[in-house]
Short mmCIF file of C-alpha atoms and ligand atoms in Angstrom, two decimals:
data_model
loop_
_atom_site.label_atom_id
_atom_site.label_comp_id
_atom_site.label_asym_id
_atom_site.label_seq_id
_atom_site.Cartn_x
_atom_site.Cartn_y
_atom_site.Cartn_z
CA MET B 1356 125.11 -89.66 -217.84
CA GLU B 1357 123.31 -92.99 -217.49
CA GLN B 1358 122.83 -93.46 -213.69
CA ILE B 1359 120.68 -96.59 -213.72
CA LYS B 1360 124.32 -98.66 -213.93
CA PHE B 1361 125.60 -97.42 -211.01
CA LEU B 1362 122.35 -98.31 -208.57
CA ALA B 1363 123.03 -101.16 -206.10
CA GLY B 1364 120.61 -104.39 -206.61
CA ARG B 1365 119.22 -103.61 -203.48
CA ALA B 1366 118.04 -100.36 -205.05
CA ASN B 1367 115.62 -102.32 -206.72
CA TRP B 1368 113.52 -103.25 -203.63
CA ILE B 1369 112.82 -99.62 -203.44
CA LYS B 1370 109.31 -99.21 -204.83
CA GLY B 1371 107.62 -95.77 -204.98
CA SER B 1372 103.98 -95.39 -203.04
CA ALA B 1373 100.88 -95.96 -205.28
CA LEU B 1374 99.90 -93.16 -203.24
CA ALA B 1375 101.88 -90.99 -204.97
CA GLU B 1376 99.95 -90.65 -207.82
CA VAL B 1377 96.96 -89.54 -206.22
CA MET B 1378 98.55 -87.34 -204.28
CA LYS B 1379 100.34 -85.37 -207.23
CA LYS B 1380 97.18 -85.06 -208.74
CA ALA B 1381 95.73 -83.29 -206.00
CA ALA B 1382 98.55 -81.12 -205.86
CA GLU B 1383 97.97 -80.40 -209.00
CA LEU B 1384 94.26 -79.55 -208.56
CA ARG B 1385 95.31 -77.02 -205.89
CA ALA B 1386 97.90 -75.38 -207.78
CA GLY B 1387 95.25 -74.86 -210.37
CA GLY B 1388 93.37 -73.10 -207.62
CA ARG B 1389 90.97 -75.93 -207.33
CA LYS B 1390 89.61 -76.12 -203.50
CA LEU B 1391 89.59 -79.64 -202.46
CA ILE B 1392 88.13 -81.12 -199.24
CA SER B 1393 90.67 -83.47 -197.95
CA LEU B 1394 89.87 -86.82 -196.40
CA SER B 1395 93.02 -88.27 -197.52
CA ALA B 1396 95.32 -87.02 -194.65
CA GLY B 1397 97.69 -89.26 -192.55
CA ASP B 1398 97.99 -86.55 -189.67
CA PRO B 1399 96.40 -85.22 -186.70
CA ASP B 1400 94.41 -81.77 -186.62
CA PRO B 1401 97.02 -79.14 -185.92
CA GLY B 1402 93.74 -77.07 -184.64
CA LEU B 1403 93.70 -79.54 -181.58
CA ILE B 1404 97.46 -79.57 -181.11
CA PRO B 1405 98.61 -76.77 -178.28
CA ARG B 1406 100.69 -75.06 -180.56
CA LYS B 1407 101.00 -71.89 -178.98
CA VAL B 1408 102.20 -73.99 -175.77
CA LEU B 1409 104.44 -75.84 -177.83
CA GLY B 1410 105.95 -72.47 -178.97
CA GLU B 1411 106.51 -71.29 -175.63
CA LEU B 1412 108.32 -74.73 -174.53
CA ALA B 1413 110.07 -74.14 -177.98
CA ARG B 1414 111.62 -70.83 -176.61
CA GLU B 1415 112.09 -71.58 -173.46
CA VAL B 1416 113.99 -74.78 -174.44
CA LEU B 1417 115.87 -73.11 -177.04
CA GLU B 1418 116.55 -70.06 -174.86
CA GLU B 1419 117.83 -72.11 -171.86
CA VAL B 1420 119.14 -75.27 -172.83
CA PRO B 1421 122.24 -74.67 -174.90
CA GLN B 1422 122.42 -78.46 -175.03
CA SER B 1423 119.21 -78.38 -177.38
CA VAL B 1424 121.14 -77.41 -180.69
CA MET B 1425 123.52 -79.92 -180.29
CA TYR B 1426 124.26 -83.80 -180.84
CA THR B 1427 122.88 -85.65 -177.97
CA PRO B 1428 123.25 -89.46 -177.24
CA ALA B 1429 122.08 -91.54 -180.05
CA ASN B 1430 119.67 -93.30 -177.74
CA GLY B 1431 117.81 -90.01 -176.82
CA ILE B 1432 118.40 -87.83 -173.88
CA PRO B 1433 118.38 -89.79 -170.82
CA GLU B 1434 116.02 -87.19 -168.88
CA LEU B 1435 113.55 -88.06 -171.86
CA ARG B 1436 113.91 -91.63 -171.94
CA GLU B 1437 113.74 -91.52 -168.05
CA GLU B 1438 110.17 -89.36 -168.27
CA LEU B 1439 108.92 -91.74 -171.08
CA SER B 1440 109.51 -94.93 -168.79
CA GLY B 1441 107.30 -93.12 -166.36
CA PHE B 1442 104.83 -91.94 -169.08
CA LEU B 1443 104.44 -95.92 -170.48
CA LYS B 1444 103.82 -97.25 -166.87
CA LYS B 1445 101.35 -94.51 -166.52
CA TYR B 1446 99.51 -94.40 -169.58
CA GLU B 1447 100.32 -97.89 -171.05
CA GLY B 1448 100.81 -100.17 -167.86
CA TYR B 1449 104.03 -101.35 -168.27
CA THR B 1450 107.21 -101.13 -167.07
CA VAL B 1451 110.21 -100.69 -168.54
CA ASP B 1452 113.62 -99.14 -167.84
CA PRO B 1453 114.88 -96.09 -169.26
CA SER B 1454 118.18 -97.79 -170.56
CA GLU B 1455 115.61 -100.03 -172.43
CA ILE B 1456 114.16 -97.11 -174.64
CA ILE B 1457 115.97 -96.07 -178.02
CA ILE B 1458 114.46 -92.28 -179.04
CA THR B 1459 113.75 -92.23 -182.40
CA VAL B 1460 113.13 -90.19 -185.91
CA GLY B 1461 109.22 -90.95 -185.38
CA GLY B 1462 108.06 -94.16 -185.40
CA THR B 1463 109.12 -94.53 -189.25
CA GLY B 1464 112.82 -94.55 -187.65
CA ALA B 1465 111.97 -97.00 -185.21
CA ILE B 1466 110.74 -99.40 -187.68
CA ASP B 1467 113.32 -98.90 -190.50
CA LEU B 1468 116.27 -99.41 -187.51
CA LEU B 1469 114.52 -102.59 -186.41
CA GLY B 1470 114.06 -103.94 -189.89
CA ARG B 1471 117.77 -103.37 -190.63
CA VAL B 1472 118.70 -105.46 -187.45
CA LEU B 1473 116.08 -108.48 -188.12
CA ILE B 1474 115.52 -108.73 -192.05
CA ASP B 1475 117.59 -110.85 -194.48
CA PRO B 1476 117.10 -110.46 -198.07
CA GLY B 1477 113.97 -113.01 -198.66
CA ASP B 1478 112.71 -113.17 -194.87
CA ILE B 1479 108.91 -113.44 -194.35
CA VAL B 1480 107.45 -110.56 -192.77
CA ILE B 1481 103.85 -110.98 -191.50
CA THR B 1482 101.59 -108.34 -191.08
CA GLU B 1483 98.22 -107.55 -191.07
CA ASN B 1484 96.39 -107.23 -194.71
CA PRO B 1485 95.79 -104.58 -195.33
CA SER B 1486 98.82 -102.97 -192.85
CA TYR B 1487 100.42 -99.36 -193.09
CA ILE B 1488 101.63 -98.95 -196.22
CA ASN B 1489 104.92 -97.21 -195.10
CA SER B 1490 106.06 -99.95 -193.09
CA LEU B 1491 105.47 -102.28 -195.91
CA LEU B 1492 107.89 -100.15 -198.10
CA ALA B 1493 110.23 -100.10 -195.14
CA PHE B 1494 110.38 -103.91 -194.79
CA GLU B 1495 110.39 -104.41 -198.74
CA GLN B 1496 113.43 -101.97 -199.10
CA LEU B 1497 115.33 -104.55 -196.93
CA GLY B 1498 114.20 -107.76 -199.24
CA ALA B 1499 111.62 -109.10 -196.69
CA ARG B 1500 108.68 -110.63 -198.10
CA ILE B 1501 105.40 -109.76 -196.59
CA VAL B 1502 102.45 -112.10 -196.15
CA GLY B 1503 99.54 -110.60 -194.91
CA ILE B 1504 97.12 -111.75 -192.89
CA PRO B 1505 92.95 -111.08 -193.13
CA MET B 1506 91.47 -108.85 -190.51
CA ASP B 1507 87.93 -109.03 -189.41
CA GLY B 1508 86.13 -106.48 -186.82
CA ASP B 1509 88.44 -107.95 -183.84
CA GLY B 1510 91.73 -107.49 -185.94
CA MET B 1511 94.71 -109.94 -187.20
CA ARG B 1512 92.56 -113.17 -187.96
CA VAL B 1513 94.74 -115.21 -185.91
CA ASP B 1514 93.37 -118.85 -186.89
CA LEU B 1515 94.33 -117.98 -190.31
CA LEU B 1516 98.11 -116.86 -189.11
CA GLU B 1517 98.35 -120.20 -187.38
CA GLU B 1518 97.16 -122.15 -190.80
CA LYS B 1519 99.67 -119.85 -192.60
CA LEU B 1520 102.34 -120.33 -190.35
CA ARG B 1521 102.13 -124.21 -190.41
CA GLU B 1522 101.92 -123.87 -194.53
CA LEU B 1523 105.28 -121.85 -194.19
CA GLU B 1524 106.82 -123.63 -191.90
CA SER B 1525 106.16 -126.89 -193.81
CA ARG B 1526 107.85 -125.30 -196.83
CA GLY B 1527 110.90 -124.05 -194.57
CA GLU B 1528 109.97 -121.01 -194.79
CA ARG B 1529 111.79 -118.36 -192.61
CA VAL B 1530 109.40 -115.79 -190.49
CA LYS B 1531 110.94 -113.87 -187.68
CA PHE B 1532 108.57 -111.30 -186.52
CA ILE B 1533 104.70 -110.24 -186.94
CA TYR B 1534 104.17 -106.59 -187.27
CA THR B 1535 100.89 -105.65 -186.09
CA ILE B 1536 99.24 -102.04 -185.40
CA PRO B 1537 96.73 -103.33 -182.86
CA THR B 1538 94.68 -100.61 -181.78
CA GLY B 1539 93.31 -98.25 -184.36
CA GLN B 1540 94.98 -100.18 -187.34
CA ASN B 1541 96.08 -97.96 -190.09
CA PRO B 1542 94.42 -98.48 -192.61
CA MET B 1543 91.41 -100.14 -191.03
CA GLY B 1544 90.72 -98.14 -188.09
CA ILE B 1545 90.21 -101.58 -186.55
CA THR B 1546 91.45 -102.53 -182.71
CA MET B 1547 92.43 -106.05 -181.64
CA SER B 1548 89.90 -107.41 -179.50
CA MET B 1549 91.46 -108.44 -175.84
CA GLU B 1550 90.99 -112.11 -177.05
CA ARG B 1551 92.77 -111.92 -180.31
CA ARG B 1552 95.81 -110.41 -178.37
CA LYS B 1553 96.12 -113.11 -175.97
CA ALA B 1554 95.66 -115.38 -178.69
CA LEU B 1555 98.29 -113.84 -180.58
CA LEU B 1556 100.73 -113.61 -177.98
CA GLU B 1557 100.21 -117.82 -177.74
CA VAL B 1558 100.85 -118.30 -181.63
CA ALA B 1559 103.89 -116.45 -181.21
CA GLU B 1560 104.90 -118.18 -178.13
CA GLU B 1561 104.66 -121.48 -179.84
CA HIS B 1562 105.92 -120.71 -183.31
CA ASP B 1563 108.70 -118.69 -181.46
CA LEU B 1564 108.37 -115.40 -183.23
CA LEU B 1565 108.84 -111.77 -182.46
CA ILE B 1566 105.97 -109.50 -182.15
CA VAL B 1567 106.17 -105.62 -183.44
CA GLU B 1568 103.51 -103.69 -181.78
CA ASP B 1569 103.30 -100.51 -183.58
CA SER B 1570 101.47 -98.82 -181.12
CA ALA B 1571 101.08 -95.39 -182.89
CA TYR B 1572 97.71 -94.92 -182.06
CA ASN B 1573 97.52 -95.92 -178.55
CA PHE B 1574 97.09 -92.28 -177.22
CA MET B 1575 94.09 -92.10 -180.07
CA ARG B 1576 91.51 -94.36 -178.01
CA TYR B 1577 87.84 -92.49 -177.61
CA GLU B 1578 86.09 -95.54 -176.19
CA GLY B 1579 86.38 -99.24 -175.12
CA GLU B 1580 89.31 -100.99 -172.80
CA THR B 1581 92.43 -102.51 -173.96
CA LYS B 1582 95.75 -103.09 -173.22
CA PRO B 1583 98.78 -103.05 -175.22
CA LEU B 1584 100.61 -106.33 -176.21
CA LYS B 1585 103.49 -105.07 -174.29
CA ALA B 1586 101.62 -105.03 -171.02
CA MET B 1587 100.60 -108.87 -171.71
CA ASP B 1588 103.93 -110.20 -173.02
CA GLY B 1589 105.45 -112.88 -169.92
CA ALA B 1590 107.87 -113.87 -172.43
CA GLY B 1591 109.55 -110.93 -173.57
CA ARG B 1592 108.41 -111.35 -177.58
CA VAL B 1593 107.23 -107.82 -177.80
CA ILE B 1594 109.11 -105.27 -179.25
CA VAL B 1595 107.46 -101.83 -179.17
CA VAL B 1596 107.16 -98.75 -181.63
CA GLY B 1597 105.80 -95.72 -180.58
CA THR B 1598 105.62 -92.11 -181.30
CA PHE B 1599 104.31 -88.55 -180.33
CA SER B 1600 103.60 -87.86 -183.81
CA LYS B 1601 99.76 -88.30 -183.40
CA VAL B 1602 99.77 -86.57 -180.03
CA MET B 1603 102.21 -83.29 -180.22
CA GLY B 1604 102.26 -83.51 -184.33
CA THR B 1605 103.97 -85.21 -186.98
CA GLY B 1606 106.65 -82.62 -187.44
CA PHE B 1607 108.69 -82.88 -184.33
CA ARG B 1608 109.75 -86.44 -185.40
CA ILE B 1609 110.26 -88.07 -182.10
CA GLY B 1610 109.40 -91.86 -181.68
CA TRP B 1611 110.76 -94.97 -179.63
CA LEU B 1612 111.90 -98.20 -179.98
CA ILE B 1613 111.60 -100.53 -177.00
CA ALA B 1614 113.55 -103.90 -177.99
CA GLY B 1615 115.89 -104.27 -174.93
CA GLY B 1616 118.43 -107.55 -175.08
CA ALA B 1617 120.44 -108.14 -177.85
CA ILE B 1618 118.13 -106.71 -180.75
CA GLY B 1619 118.15 -103.43 -178.86
CA LYS B 1620 121.89 -103.35 -178.20
CA LYS B 1621 122.20 -103.96 -182.23
CA VAL B 1622 119.93 -101.17 -183.38
CA LEU B 1623 121.69 -98.57 -181.42
CA MET B 1624 125.23 -99.51 -182.32
CA GLY B 1625 123.84 -98.94 -186.15
CA LYS B 1626 121.83 -96.03 -185.31
CA SER B 1627 124.61 -93.18 -185.48
CA PRO B 1628 125.84 -93.52 -188.54
CA ILE B 1629 122.64 -93.30 -189.77
CA ASP B 1630 120.57 -90.63 -188.19
CA PHE B 1631 123.11 -89.74 -185.01
CA CYS B 1632 120.44 -88.56 -182.72
CA ALA B 1633 116.59 -87.69 -183.03
CA PRO B 1634 115.94 -83.88 -183.26
CA THR B 1635 117.52 -82.73 -179.79
CA ILE B 1636 115.24 -79.74 -179.86
CA SER B 1637 111.99 -82.08 -180.31
CA GLN B 1638 113.43 -84.42 -177.21
CA TYR B 1639 113.39 -81.49 -175.38
CA ILE B 1640 110.30 -80.02 -175.90
CA ALA B 1641 108.94 -83.38 -175.71
CA LEU B 1642 110.69 -84.38 -172.12
CA GLU B 1643 108.87 -80.67 -171.06
CA TYR B 1644 105.45 -81.42 -172.69
CA ILE B 1645 105.00 -84.65 -170.28
CA ARG B 1646 106.80 -83.35 -167.37
CA ARG B 1647 104.41 -80.62 -166.98
CA GLY B 1648 101.48 -83.18 -167.55
CA TYR B 1649 100.38 -81.19 -170.72
CA PHE B 1650 99.65 -84.77 -172.37
CA GLU B 1651 96.89 -85.21 -169.99
CA GLU B 1652 96.07 -81.45 -169.85
CA TYR B 1653 95.60 -80.58 -173.28
CA HIS B 1654 95.88 -83.81 -175.69
CA LEU B 1655 93.50 -86.32 -173.04
CA LYS B 1656 91.08 -83.36 -171.93
CA GLU B 1657 90.68 -81.10 -174.79
CA ALA B 1658 92.26 -83.25 -178.48
CA LEU B 1659 90.73 -86.28 -177.45
CA PRO B 1660 87.21 -85.06 -176.86
CA GLY B 1661 87.35 -83.21 -180.47
CA TYR B 1662 88.92 -86.17 -182.35
CA LYS B 1663 86.02 -88.33 -181.04
CA ARG B 1664 83.55 -85.90 -182.38
CA LYS B 1665 85.19 -85.51 -185.92
CA ARG B 1666 84.88 -89.83 -185.65
CA ASP B 1667 81.17 -89.81 -184.51
CA THR B 1668 80.29 -86.62 -187.14
CA MET B 1669 81.73 -88.81 -189.83
CA LEU B 1670 80.49 -92.13 -188.78
CA LYS B 1671 76.69 -90.57 -188.70
CA ALA B 1672 77.26 -89.17 -192.59
CA LEU B 1673 78.51 -92.50 -194.19
CA GLU B 1674 75.23 -94.40 -191.87
CA GLU B 1675 72.87 -91.49 -193.63
CA GLY B 1676 74.27 -91.15 -196.85
CA LEU B 1677 75.42 -94.57 -197.42
CA PRO B 1678 73.21 -96.40 -195.30
CA GLU B 1679 74.25 -99.59 -198.19
CA ALA B 1680 77.99 -99.43 -198.23
CA GLU B 1681 79.97 -101.41 -195.56
CA PHE B 1682 82.83 -99.56 -193.57
CA THR B 1683 84.84 -100.11 -190.53
CA ARG B 1684 83.61 -98.28 -187.06
CA PRO B 1685 86.78 -97.21 -185.18
CA ILE B 1686 86.90 -97.16 -181.71
CA ALA B 1687 90.47 -95.51 -182.23
CA GLY B 1688 92.69 -93.93 -184.81
CA MET B 1689 92.05 -91.43 -187.73
CA PHE B 1690 90.63 -93.64 -190.26
CA VAL B 1691 87.35 -95.32 -191.48
CA MET B 1692 87.67 -97.73 -194.36
CA LEU B 1693 84.78 -97.61 -196.61
CA PHE B 1694 84.18 -100.41 -199.22
CA LEU B 1695 82.69 -100.01 -202.40
CA PRO B 1696 80.65 -102.65 -203.98
CA LYS B 1697 82.43 -106.24 -204.77
CA GLY B 1698 84.64 -105.50 -208.04
CA ALA B 1699 84.28 -101.56 -207.91
CA ASP B 1700 87.94 -100.27 -208.63
CA GLY B 1701 88.72 -98.00 -205.31
CA MET B 1702 91.65 -96.42 -207.64
CA VAL B 1703 89.68 -94.81 -210.25
CA PHE B 1704 87.00 -94.29 -208.11
CA ALA B 1705 89.09 -92.07 -205.87
CA SER B 1706 90.63 -90.41 -209.14
CA GLU B 1707 87.10 -89.62 -210.41
CA LEU B 1708 85.87 -88.69 -207.39
CA MET B 1709 88.30 -86.01 -206.80
CA GLU B 1710 88.03 -84.93 -210.19
CA GLU B 1711 84.60 -84.61 -210.24
CA THR B 1712 83.57 -83.67 -206.72
CA GLY B 1713 86.93 -82.21 -205.42
CA VAL B 1714 86.90 -84.53 -202.06
CA VAL B 1715 90.38 -86.19 -201.87
CA THR B 1716 90.35 -89.94 -200.63
CA VAL B 1717 92.87 -92.46 -200.61
CA PRO B 1718 92.53 -96.00 -202.46
CA GLY B 1719 92.91 -98.83 -199.58
CA LYS B 1720 94.63 -101.23 -202.56
CA PRO B 1721 98.11 -99.99 -202.36
CA PHE B 1722 97.88 -101.41 -198.27
CA TYR B 1723 97.05 -104.62 -199.03
CA THR B 1724 99.25 -107.10 -199.26
CA ASP B 1725 97.69 -109.11 -202.10
CA GLU B 1726 94.81 -108.54 -205.01
CA SER B 1727 92.20 -108.32 -202.28
CA GLY B 1728 91.37 -104.78 -201.22
CA GLY B 1729 90.45 -103.28 -204.47
CA ASN B 1730 87.10 -101.79 -203.56
CA ALA B 1731 88.53 -100.16 -200.51
CA LEU B 1732 88.95 -96.48 -199.74
CA ARG B 1733 90.41 -95.17 -196.63
CA LEU B 1734 88.58 -92.05 -195.35
CA ASN B 1735 90.64 -89.74 -192.82
CA PHE B 1736 88.64 -87.76 -190.16
CA SER B 1737 91.00 -86.48 -187.88
CA ARG B 1738 92.32 -83.46 -189.90
CA PRO B 1739 89.41 -82.13 -191.74
CA SER B 1740 86.98 -80.04 -189.98
CA GLU B 1741 83.47 -81.24 -188.89
CA GLU B 1742 81.89 -78.76 -191.67
CA GLU B 1743 84.53 -80.50 -194.37
CA ILE B 1744 83.52 -84.02 -192.95
CA LEU B 1745 79.86 -83.45 -194.06
CA GLU B 1746 80.49 -81.95 -197.41
CA GLY B 1747 82.83 -84.35 -198.23
CA VAL B 1748 80.59 -87.39 -197.01
CA LYS B 1749 77.89 -85.87 -198.89
CA ARG B 1750 79.59 -85.40 -202.17
CA LEU B 1751 81.00 -88.86 -201.71
CA ALA B 1752 77.35 -90.28 -201.55
CA GLU B 1753 76.36 -88.36 -204.10
CA PHE B 1754 79.20 -89.75 -206.41
CA TYR B 1755 78.77 -93.32 -205.27
CA HIS B 1756 74.95 -93.54 -206.09
CA ARG B 1757 75.62 -92.04 -209.42
CA LYS B 1758 78.50 -94.63 -209.89
CA PHE B 1759 76.74 -97.66 -208.13
C1 PLP J 2217 102.39 -92.45 -188.32
C2 PLP J 2217 102.40 -93.87 -188.12
C3 PLP J 2217 103.81 -94.36 -187.36
C4 PLP J 2217 104.45 -93.15 -187.00
O1 PLP J 2217 104.65 -91.92 -187.74
P1 PLP J 2217 106.17 -91.06 -187.47
O2 PLP J 2217 105.67 -89.66 -187.83
O3 PLP J 2217 107.17 -91.44 -188.15
O4 PLP J 2217 106.38 -91.29 -186.18
C5 PLP J 2217 103.49 -95.64 -187.20
N1 PLP J 2217 102.69 -96.27 -187.88
C6 PLP J 2217 101.55 -96.19 -187.84
C7 PLP J 2217 100.61 -97.00 -188.32
C8 PLP J 2217 101.32 -94.80 -188.04
O5 PLP J 2217 100.07 -94.59 -188.61
#
């Protein structure tokens, strides 16, 4: 039977990720017994996550809290929202009432729920160019048109944003929000400067726009001082997407949305029929994880220095192996963006690199909102071991020098 005729019109907006090809090929090579070095992850390191402690919490929660295996309120268990409110005050520097927090199925769930109540088909969503591929795909599934604003070492070029907004407004186009990952941006690894943050808030004020601040890497900062946009927001224009994925592990699926007001209300009304609630077991584990100070004890004190070492190892290896190449130097997050010579095709390069050397990287192109970035290559340093980073970059550099 032919199924296509049954698909809804909006199913046309659902696009596969161009990264699927690369990942499929990697899986095939692995299945064939090939040992690969992966610099392609979007994960933290399971070895730096206190799995034993989390395991004990899981057992305790399952045995002692009957509610942990049940449905719980759509906006999250009250104890976690309460605890998270204190946590955000302490580590993010802003005050939010627990009633304004919605616990979601990861940051991804927050982005989807928010998009559903904000995006009309044809609406323009502004992002950094490049931006997080899952967010781009989520907005596009809802019929949004993405307009990407180029970045430099200080983050989104707010001057170009202003120019673009004027141009769009003169054409009568509708822009509702700016989606930004100010800290440890995925895929660029860039952290927005304080000056840019201020300028961005001013532009949002001037043009009456919402800012969606994806704070996925706010707890993966290795140096430097910064402040979340939310902590600088006097006007209530900033909506926060947050997650424990990069702290506790991506498998727990605990994130949050802080929208407040009419937007938060609508999101919450719509949430129950979509996911009922974020995984209750994970919510109770997250609650105990922060309540008992494990964030500080294990994440800040142990994991962060580990990620910092890996970052240093990757940057040093790149500086020594590819001194002529351009690459970003992250102070937060999990990624370095490496640029091949102008005109080079990162998709082809990544594919040949994997086949010939066994090193898996992620071509940057699918993260771009236009035709730029064809020569970009995203490298992950959080997941591989330091030995793998050294060996991976060594093979990458050798291959690069054979090609260019
Ligand atoms: C990892 C990540 C998220 C959230 O992922 P979840 O696992 O769904 O919490 C959101 N935004 C960015 C930019 C990310 O890298």
